[in-house]
């Protein structure tokens, strides 16, 4: 018997919706990264985008464990000499785009390369409960019920 390798034309993509209210960031990100890559499927092929389309709502209500909200630092560089900038997780979550903490956590759990950038395009993150993907009929994935450590009360 030969090894199965999925072809891009054979891939059936589903739509999955996750409510991130009260979920721990890292645990949510690892589950979403697995669904984006398609590793939860028996037809997983490493060089083909066989993952699902994932919609995350209430991303502004995620939880960081311990003192990460105050102490976790995100760095970026402007491109100029000495141009490294830093922001804490709290400043991002209290800012204009709180969903970027979730996006960055998921992005960093995917491998670098063209395929990962394509798979990251299948992710939609919204800070509130509303999303424009109702026509795709996304099925709800209850991440909080998978493991008791996935949920954290504030």
Coordinates of N, CA, C and O in Angstrom, one line a residue:
X1 N 0.8 -1.2 0.0 CA 0.0 0.0 0.0 C 0.9 1.2 0.0 O 1.8 1.3 0.8
X2 N 0.6 2.2 -0.9 CA 1.4 3.4 -1.0 C 0.9 4.5 0.0 O -0.3 4.4 0.4
X3 N 1.7 5.4 0.3 CA 1.4 6.5 1.2 C 0.4 7.5 0.5 O 0.6 7.9 -0.7
X4 N -0.6 7.9 1.2 CA -1.6 8.8 0.7 C -1.0 10.2 0.7 O -0.5 10.7 1.7
X5 N -1.2 10.9 -0.4 CA -0.8 12.3 -0.5 C -2.0 13.1 -1.1 O -2.4 12.8 -2.3
X6 N -2.5 14.0 -0.4 CA -3.7 14.8 -0.9 C -3.2 15.8 -1.9 O -2.1 16.4 -1.9
X7 N -4.1 16.0 -2.9 CA -3.8 17.0 -4.0 C -4.7 18.2 -3.6 O -5.7 18.1 -3.1
X8 N -4.2 19.4 -4.0 CA -5.0 20.6 -3.6 C -6.4 20.6 -4.2 O -7.3 21.2 -3.5
X9 N -6.6 20.0 -5.3 CA -8.0 19.9 -5.9 C -8.9 19.0 -5.1 O -10.1 19.2 -5.1
X10 N -8.4 18.1 -4.3 CA -9.2 17.1 -3.6 C -9.5 17.6 -2.2 O -10.4 16.9 -1.5
X11 N -9.0 18.7 -1.7 CA -9.1 19.1 -0.3 C -10.5 19.7 -0.1 O -11.0 20.5 -0.9
X12 N -11.2 19.2 0.9 CA -12.5 19.7 1.3 C -12.3 20.6 2.5 O -12.0 20.1 3.6
X13 N -12.5 21.9 2.4 CA -12.3 22.8 3.5 C -13.6 23.1 4.3 O -14.6 23.3 3.6
X14 N -13.5 23.0 5.6 CA -14.7 23.3 6.4 C -14.5 24.7 7.1 O -13.4 25.2 7.0
X15 N -15.5 25.2 7.6 CA -15.5 26.5 8.3 C -15.7 26.2 9.8 O -16.7 25.5 10.1
X16 N -14.9 26.7 10.7 CA -15.0 26.4 12.1 C -15.0 27.7 12.8 O -14.2 28.7 12.5
X17 N -15.9 27.9 13.8 CA -16.0 29.1 14.6 C -15.6 28.8 16.0 O -16.1 27.8 16.6
X18 N -14.8 29.6 16.6 CA -14.4 29.5 18.0 C -14.7 30.7 18.8 O -14.3 31.8 18.3
X19 N -15.4 30.6 19.9 CA -15.6 31.7 20.8 C -14.5 31.8 21.8 O -14.3 30.9 22.6
X20 N -13.7 32.8 21.8 CA -12.5 32.9 22.6 C -12.7 33.5 24.0 O -11.7 33.8 24.7
X21 N -13.9 33.8 24.3 CA -14.2 34.4 25.6 C -13.8 33.5 26.8 O -14.3 32.4 27.0
X22 N -12.8 34.0 27.5 CA -12.3 33.3 28.7 C -11.2 32.2 28.4 O -10.8 31.5 29.3
X23 N -10.8 32.1 27.2 CA -9.9 31.0 26.8 C -8.4 31.5 27.0 O -8.1 32.7 26.8
X24 N -7.5 30.6 27.4 CA -6.1 30.9 27.5 C -5.5 31.0 26.1 O -5.7 30.1 25.3
X25 N -4.7 32.0 25.9 CA -4.2 32.3 24.6 C -3.4 31.2 24.0 O -3.6 30.8 22.8
X26 N -2.4 30.7 24.7 CA -1.5 29.7 24.1 C -2.2 28.4 23.8 O -1.9 27.8 22.8
X27 N -3.1 28.0 24.6 CA -3.9 26.7 24.4 C -4.8 26.9 23.2 O -5.0 26.0 22.4
X28 N -5.4 28.1 23.1 CA -6.3 28.4 21.9 C -5.5 28.4 20.6 O -5.8 27.8 19.6
X29 N -4.3 29.0 20.7 CA -3.4 29.2 19.5 C -2.9 27.8 19.0 O -2.9 27.6 17.8
X30 N -2.6 26.9 19.9 CA -2.1 25.6 19.5 C -3.2 24.8 18.8 O -3.0 24.1 17.8
X31 N -4.5 24.9 19.3 CA -5.6 24.2 18.6 C -5.9 24.8 17.3 O -6.1 24.1 16.3
X32 N -5.9 26.1 17.2 CA -6.2 26.8 15.9 C -5.1 26.5 14.9 O -5.4 26.3 13.7
X33 N -3.8 26.5 15.3 CA -2.7 26.2 14.4 C -2.9 24.8 13.8 O -2.6 24.6 12.6
X34 N -3.3 23.9 14.7 CA -3.5 22.5 14.2 C -4.6 22.4 13.2 O -4.5 21.8 12.2
X35 N -5.7 23.2 13.4 CA -6.8 23.2 12.5 C -6.4 23.9 11.2 O -6.9 23.5 10.1
X36 N -5.6 25.0 11.2 CA -5.2 25.7 10.0 C -4.3 24.8 9.1 O -4.4 24.9 7.9
X37 N -3.4 24.0 9.8 CA -2.5 23.2 9.0 C -3.2 21.9 8.5 O -2.8 21.3 7.5
X38 N -4.3 21.5 9.2 CA -5.0 20.3 8.8 C -4.5 19.0 9.5 O -4.8 17.9 9.1
X39 N -3.7 19.2 10.6 CA -3.1 18.0 11.3 C -4.1 17.2 12.0 O -3.8 16.1 12.5
X40 N -5.3 17.7 12.2 CA -6.4 16.9 12.9 C -7.1 15.9 11.9 O -7.9 15.1 12.4
X41 N -6.8 16.0 10.7 CA -7.4 15.2 9.6 C -6.5 14.0 9.3 O -5.3 14.0 9.3
X42 N -7.2 12.8 8.9 CA -6.4 11.7 8.5 C -5.8 11.9 7.1 O -4.8 11.1 6.8
X43 N -6.2 12.9 6.4 CA -5.7 13.1 5.1 C -4.6 14.2 5.1 O -4.3 14.8 4.0
X44 N -4.0 14.5 6.2 CA -3.0 15.5 6.4 C -1.8 15.3 5.4 O -1.3 14.2 5.4
X45 N -1.4 16.3 4.7 CA -0.3 16.2 3.8 C 0.6 17.5 4.1 O 0.0 18.6 4.0
X46 N 1.8 17.3 4.4 CA 2.7 18.4 4.9 C 2.8 19.6 3.9 O 3.0 20.7 4.2
X47 N 2.8 19.3 2.6 CA 3.1 20.3 1.5 C 1.8 20.8 0.9 O 1.9 21.6 -0.1
X48 N 0.6 20.5 1.4 CA -0.6 21.0 0.8 C -1.4 21.7 1.9 O -1.5 21.2 3.1
X49 N -2.1 22.8 1.5 CA -3.0 23.5 2.5 C -4.3 22.7 2.6 O -5.2 22.9 1.8
X50 N -4.4 21.8 3.6 CA -5.6 20.9 3.7 C -6.3 21.3 5.0 O -7.1 20.5 5.5
X51 N -6.0 22.4 5.6 CA -6.6 22.8 6.9 C -8.0 23.5 6.7 O -8.4 23.7 5.5
X52 N -8.6 23.8 7.8 CA -9.9 24.5 7.7 C -9.8 26.0 7.7 O -8.7 26.5 8.0
X53 N -10.9 26.7 7.4 CA -11.0 28.1 7.6 C -11.5 28.3 9.1 O -12.5 27.7 9.5
X54 N -10.8 29.1 9.8 CA -11.1 29.3 11.2 C -11.6 30.7 11.5 O -10.9 31.7 11.1
X55 N -12.7 30.9 12.2 CA -13.2 32.2 12.6 C -13.2 32.3 14.1 O -13.7 31.4 14.7
X56 N -12.5 33.3 14.6 CA -12.4 33.5 16.1 C -13.1 34.7 16.4 O -12.8 35.8 15.9
X57 N -14.1 34.6 17.3 CA -14.8 35.8 17.8 C -14.5 36.0 19.3 O -14.0 35.2 20.0
X58 N -14.8 37.2 19.8 CA -14.5 37.7 21.1 C -13.0 37.5 21.5 O -12.7 37.2 22.6
X59 N -12.1 37.9 20.5 CA -10.7 37.8 20.8 C -10.2 38.8 21.8 O -9.2 38.6 22.4
X60 N -11.0 39.8 22.0 CA -10.6 40.8 23.0 C -10.8 40.3 24.5 O -10.3 40.9 25.4
X61 N -11.5 39.2 24.6 CA -11.8 38.7 26.0 C -10.9 37.5 26.3 O -11.3 36.7 27.2
X62 N -9.8 37.3 25.6 CA -8.9 36.2 25.9 C -8.2 36.4 27.3 O -8.2 37.5 27.8
X63 N -7.6 35.4 27.8 CA -7.0 35.5 29.1 C -5.5 35.0 29.0 O -5.2 34.1 28.3
X64 N -4.6 35.8 29.7 CA -3.2 35.4 29.8 C -3.0 34.9 31.2 O -3.4 35.6 32.2
X65 N -2.4 33.8 31.4 CA -2.2 33.2 32.7 C -1.0 33.9 33.4 O -0.1 34.5 32.8
X66 N -0.9 33.8 34.7 CA 0.2 34.4 35.5 C 0.2 35.9 35.4 O -0.8 36.5 35.4
X67 N 1.4 36.4 35.3 CA 1.6 37.9 35.1 C 1.9 38.2 33.7 O 2.5 39.3 33.5
X68 N 1.6 37.4 32.7 CA 1.9 37.7 31.4 C 1.3 38.9 30.8 O 1.8 39.6 30.0
X69 N 0.1 39.3 31.3 CA -0.6 40.5 30.8 C 0.3 41.7 31.1 O 0.3 42.6 30.3
X70 N 1.0 41.7 32.2 CA 1.8 42.9 32.5 C 3.3 42.7 32.0 O 3.9 43.7 31.7
X71 N 3.8 41.5 32.0 CA 5.2 41.3 31.8 C 5.6 40.8 30.4 O 6.7 40.9 30.0
X72 N 4.6 40.2 29.6 CA 4.9 39.8 28.3 C 5.1 41.0 27.4 O 4.3 41.9 27.3
X73 N 6.3 40.9 26.6 CA 6.6 42.1 25.8 C 6.7 41.6 24.3 O 7.3 40.5 24.0
X74 N 6.1 42.4 23.4 CA 6.1 42.1 22.0 C 7.1 43.2 21.4 O 6.9 44.4 21.6
X75 N 8.1 42.7 20.6 CA 9.0 43.6 20.0 C 8.8 43.7 18.5 O 8.3 42.7 17.9
X76 N 9.1 44.8 17.9 CA 9.2 45.0 16.5 C 10.3 46.0 16.2 O 10.6 46.8 17.0
X77 N 10.8 45.9 15.0 CA 11.9 46.8 14.6 C 11.5 47.7 13.4 O 10.8 47.2 12.5
X78 N 11.8 48.9 13.5 CA 11.4 49.9 12.5 C 12.2 49.8 11.2 O 11.8 50.2 10.2
X79 N 13.4 49.2 11.3 CA 14.3 49.1 10.2 C 15.4 50.1 10.3 O 16.4 50.0 9.5
X80 N 15.3 51.0 11.2 CA 16.4 52.0 11.4 C 17.3 51.5 12.5 O 17.0 50.7 13.3
X81 N 18.5 52.1 12.6 CA 19.5 51.7 13.6 C 18.9 52.1 14.9 O 18.5 53.2 15.2
X82 N 19.0 51.1 15.9 CA 18.4 51.3 17.2 C 16.9 51.5 17.2 O 16.4 52.0 18.2
X83 N 16.2 51.0 16.2 CA 14.8 51.2 16.1 C 14.0 50.1 16.6 O 12.9 49.8 16.1
X84 N 14.4 49.4 17.7 CA 13.6 48.3 18.3 C 12.6 48.9 19.2 O 12.9 49.8 20.0
X85 N 11.3 48.5 19.0 CA 10.2 49.0 19.8 C 9.6 47.9 20.6 O 9.6 46.7 20.1
X86 N 9.0 48.2 21.7 CA 8.4 47.2 22.5 C 7.1 47.6 23.1 O 6.9 48.8 23.3
X87 N 6.1 46.7 23.2 CA 4.8 46.9 23.8 C 4.5 45.7 24.7 O 4.8 44.6 24.3
X88 N 3.8 46.0 25.8 CA 3.4 44.9 26.6 C 2.1 44.3 26.1 O 1.3 45.0 25.3
X89 N 1.7 43.1 26.5 CA 0.5 42.5 26.1 C -0.7 43.4 26.6 O -1.7 43.5 25.9
X90 N -0.6 44.0 27.8 CA -1.7 44.8 28.3 C -1.9 46.0 27.4 O -3.1 46.3 27.2
X91 N -0.9 46.7 26.9 CA -1.1 47.8 26.1 C -1.7 47.4 24.8 O -2.5 48.2 24.2
X92 N -1.5 46.2 24.3 CA -2.1 45.8 23.0 C -3.5 45.4 23.3 O -4.4 45.8 22.5
X93 N -3.8 44.7 24.3 CA -5.2 44.3 24.6 C -6.1 45.4 25.0 O -7.3 45.4 24.7
X94 N -5.5 46.5 25.6 CA -6.3 47.7 25.9 C -6.4 48.7 24.8 O -7.1 49.6 24.8
X95 N -5.6 48.4 23.7 CA -5.5 49.3 22.6 C -6.6 49.1 21.5 O -7.7 48.5 21.8
X96 N -6.3 49.6 20.3 CA -7.3 49.7 19.3 C -7.5 48.3 18.6 O -8.6 48.0 18.1
X97 N -6.5 47.4 18.6 CA -6.6 46.1 17.9 C -6.2 45.0 18.8 O -5.1 44.4 18.7
X98 N -7.1 44.6 19.8 CA -6.7 43.6 20.8 C -6.6 42.2 20.2 O -6.0 41.3 20.8
X99 N -7.2 42.0 19.0 CA -7.1 40.7 18.4 C -5.7 40.3 17.9 O -5.4 39.2 17.6
X100 N -4.8 41.3 17.8 CA -3.5 41.0 17.3 C -2.7 40.1 18.2 O -1.7 39.4 17.8
X101 N -3.0 40.0 19.5 CA -2.3 39.1 20.4 C -2.6 37.7 20.0 O -1.7 36.8 19.9
X102 N -3.9 37.4 19.7 CA -4.2 36.0 19.2 C -3.6 35.7 17.9 O -3.1 34.7 17.6
X103 N -3.7 36.7 16.9 CA -3.1 36.5 15.6 C -1.6 36.2 15.7 O -1.1 35.3 15.0
X104 N -0.9 36.9 16.5 CA 0.5 36.8 16.6 C 0.9 35.4 17.3 O 1.8 34.8 16.9
X105 N 0.1 35.0 18.3 CA 0.3 33.7 18.9 C 0.1 32.6 17.9 O 1.0 31.6 17.9
X106 N -0.9 32.6 17.1 CA -1.1 31.6 16.1 C -0.1 31.6 15.0 O 0.4 30.6 14.6
X107 N 0.3 32.8 14.5 CA 1.3 33.0 13.5 C 2.6 32.4 13.9 O 3.3 31.7 13.1
X108 N 3.0 32.5 15.2 CA 4.3 32.0 15.7 C 4.2 30.5 15.9 O 5.3 29.9 16.1
X109 N 3.0 29.9 15.9 CA 3.0 28.4 16.0 C 2.9 27.7 14.7 O 3.0 26.5 14.6
X110 N 2.9 28.5 13.6 CA 3.0 27.9 12.2 C 4.4 28.0 11.8 O 5.2 28.9 12.1
X111 N 4.8 27.0 10.9 CA 6.2 27.1 10.4 C 6.3 28.3 9.4 O 5.3 28.7 8.8
X112 N 7.5 28.8 9.3 CA 7.7 29.9 8.4 C 7.8 29.4 6.9 O 8.3 28.4 6.7
X113 N 7.2 30.2 6.0 CA 7.3 29.9 4.6 C 6.1 30.2 3.8 O 5.1 30.7 4.4
X114 N 6.1 30.0 2.5 CA 4.9 30.4 1.7 C 3.6 29.6 2.1 O 2.6 30.2 2.0
X115 N 3.8 28.3 2.4 CA 2.6 27.6 2.7 C 1.9 28.1 4.0 O 0.7 28.2 4.1
X116 N 2.7 28.4 5.0 CA 2.2 28.9 6.3 C 1.5 30.3 6.1 O 0.5 30.5 6.7
X117 N 2.1 31.1 5.2 CA 1.4 32.4 4.9 C 0.1 32.2 4.3 O -0.9 32.9 4.5
X118 N 0.0 31.1 3.4 CA -1.3 30.8 2.8 C -2.3 30.3 3.8 O -3.4 30.6 3.8
X119 N -1.8 29.4 4.7 CA -2.7 28.9 5.7 C -3.1 30.0 6.7 O -4.2 29.9 7.2
X120 N -2.3 30.9 7.0 CA -2.7 32.0 7.9 C -3.7 32.9 7.2 O -4.5 33.5 7.9
X121 N -3.8 32.9 5.9 CA -4.9 33.6 5.2 C -6.3 33.0 5.5 O -7.3 33.6 5.2
X122 N -6.3 31.7 6.0 CA -7.6 31.1 6.3 C -8.1 31.4 7.7 O -9.0 30.8 8.2
X123 N -7.4 32.3 8.4 CA -7.7 32.7 9.8 C -8.4 34.1 9.7 O -7.9 35.0 9.1
X124 N -9.5 34.2 10.4 CA -10.2 35.4 10.6 C -10.5 35.6 12.1 O -11.0 34.8 12.8
X125 N -10.0 36.8 12.6 CA -10.1 37.1 14.1 C -10.8 38.4 14.3 O -10.5 39.4 13.6
X126 N -11.9 38.3 15.1 CA -12.7 39.5 15.4 C -12.7 39.8 16.9 O -12.9 38.9 17.7
X127 N -12.6 41.1 17.3 CA -12.5 41.4 18.7 C -13.9 41.2 19.4 O -13.9 41.0 20.6
X128 N -15.0 41.4 18.7 CA -16.3 41.3 19.3 C -17.0 40.0 18.9 O -16.5 39.1 18.2
X129 N -18.3 39.9 19.2 CA -19.1 38.7 18.9 C -19.6 38.6 17.5 O -20.1 37.6 17.1
X130 N -19.5 39.7 16.7 CA -20.0 39.7 15.4 C -19.0 39.3 14.3 O -17.8 39.7 14.5
X131 N -19.4 38.6 13.3 CA -18.5 38.2 12.2 C -19.4 38.2 10.9 O -20.6 37.8 10.9
X132 N -18.8 38.5 9.7 CA -19.5 38.5 8.5 C -19.5 37.1 7.7 O -19.8 37.1 6.5
X133 N -19.3 36.0 8.4 CA -19.2 34.7 7.8 C -20.3 33.8 8.1 O -20.1 32.5 8.1
X134 N -21.5 34.3 8.3 CA -22.6 33.5 8.7 C -23.1 32.7 7.4 O -23.6 31.6 7.6
X135 N -22.9 33.2 6.2 CA -23.3 32.5 5.0 C -22.5 31.2 4.8 O -23.0 30.2 4.2
X136 N -21.3 31.0 5.4 CA -20.5 29.8 5.3 C -20.9 28.7 6.2 O -20.4 27.6 6.2
X137 N -21.9 29.0 7.1 CA -22.4 28.1 8.2 C -21.2 27.4 8.9 O -21.0 26.2 8.9
X138 N -20.4 28.2 9.7 CA -19.3 27.6 10.4 C -19.8 26.8 11.6 O -20.7 27.2 12.2
X139 N -19.2 25.6 11.8 CA -19.6 24.8 12.9 C -18.8 25.3 14.1 O -17.6 25.6 14.0
X140 N -19.5 25.3 15.3 CA -18.9 25.7 16.5 C -17.9 24.7 17.1 O -18.3 23.5 17.1
X141 N -16.8 25.1 17.5 CA -15.8 24.2 18.1 C -15.6 24.7 19.6 O -15.2 25.9 19.8
X142 N -16.0 23.9 20.5 CA -16.0 24.3 21.9 C -14.6 23.9 22.5 O -14.4 22.8 23.0
X143 N -13.7 24.9 22.4 CA -12.3 24.6 22.9 C -12.3 24.5 24.4 O -11.5 23.8 25.0
X144 N -13.1 25.3 25.1 CA -13.2 25.2 26.6 C -13.6 23.9 27.1 O -13.2 23.5 28.2
X145 N -14.4 23.1 26.4 CA -14.8 21.8 26.9 C -13.8 20.7 26.6 O -13.9 19.6 27.1
X146 N -12.8 21.0 25.8 CA -11.8 20.0 25.4 C -10.9 19.6 26.6 O -10.6 18.5 26.8
X147 N -10.6 20.6 27.4 CA -9.7 20.4 28.6 C -10.1 21.5 29.6 O -10.3 22.7 29.2
X148 N -10.1 21.2 30.8 CA -10.4 22.2 31.8 C -9.4 23.3 32.0 O -9.8 24.4 32.4
X149 N -8.2 23.1 31.5 CA -7.2 24.1 31.6 C -7.3 25.1 30.5 O -6.7 26.2 30.5
X150 N -8.1 24.9 29.5 CA -8.3 25.8 28.3 C -9.1 27.0 28.8 O -8.9 28.1 28.2
X151 N -9.9 26.9 29.8 CA -10.7 28.0 30.3 C -10.1 28.5 31.5 O -9.5 27.8 32.4
X152 N -10.1 29.8 31.7 CA -9.6 30.4 32.9 C -10.5 31.5 33.3 O -10.9 32.4 32.6
X153 N -11.0 31.5 34.6 CA -11.8 32.6 35.1 C -10.9 33.8 35.5 O -9.9 33.6 36.1
X154 N -11.4 34.9 35.2 CA -10.6 36.1 35.4 C -10.6 36.5 36.9 O -11.4 36.2 37.7

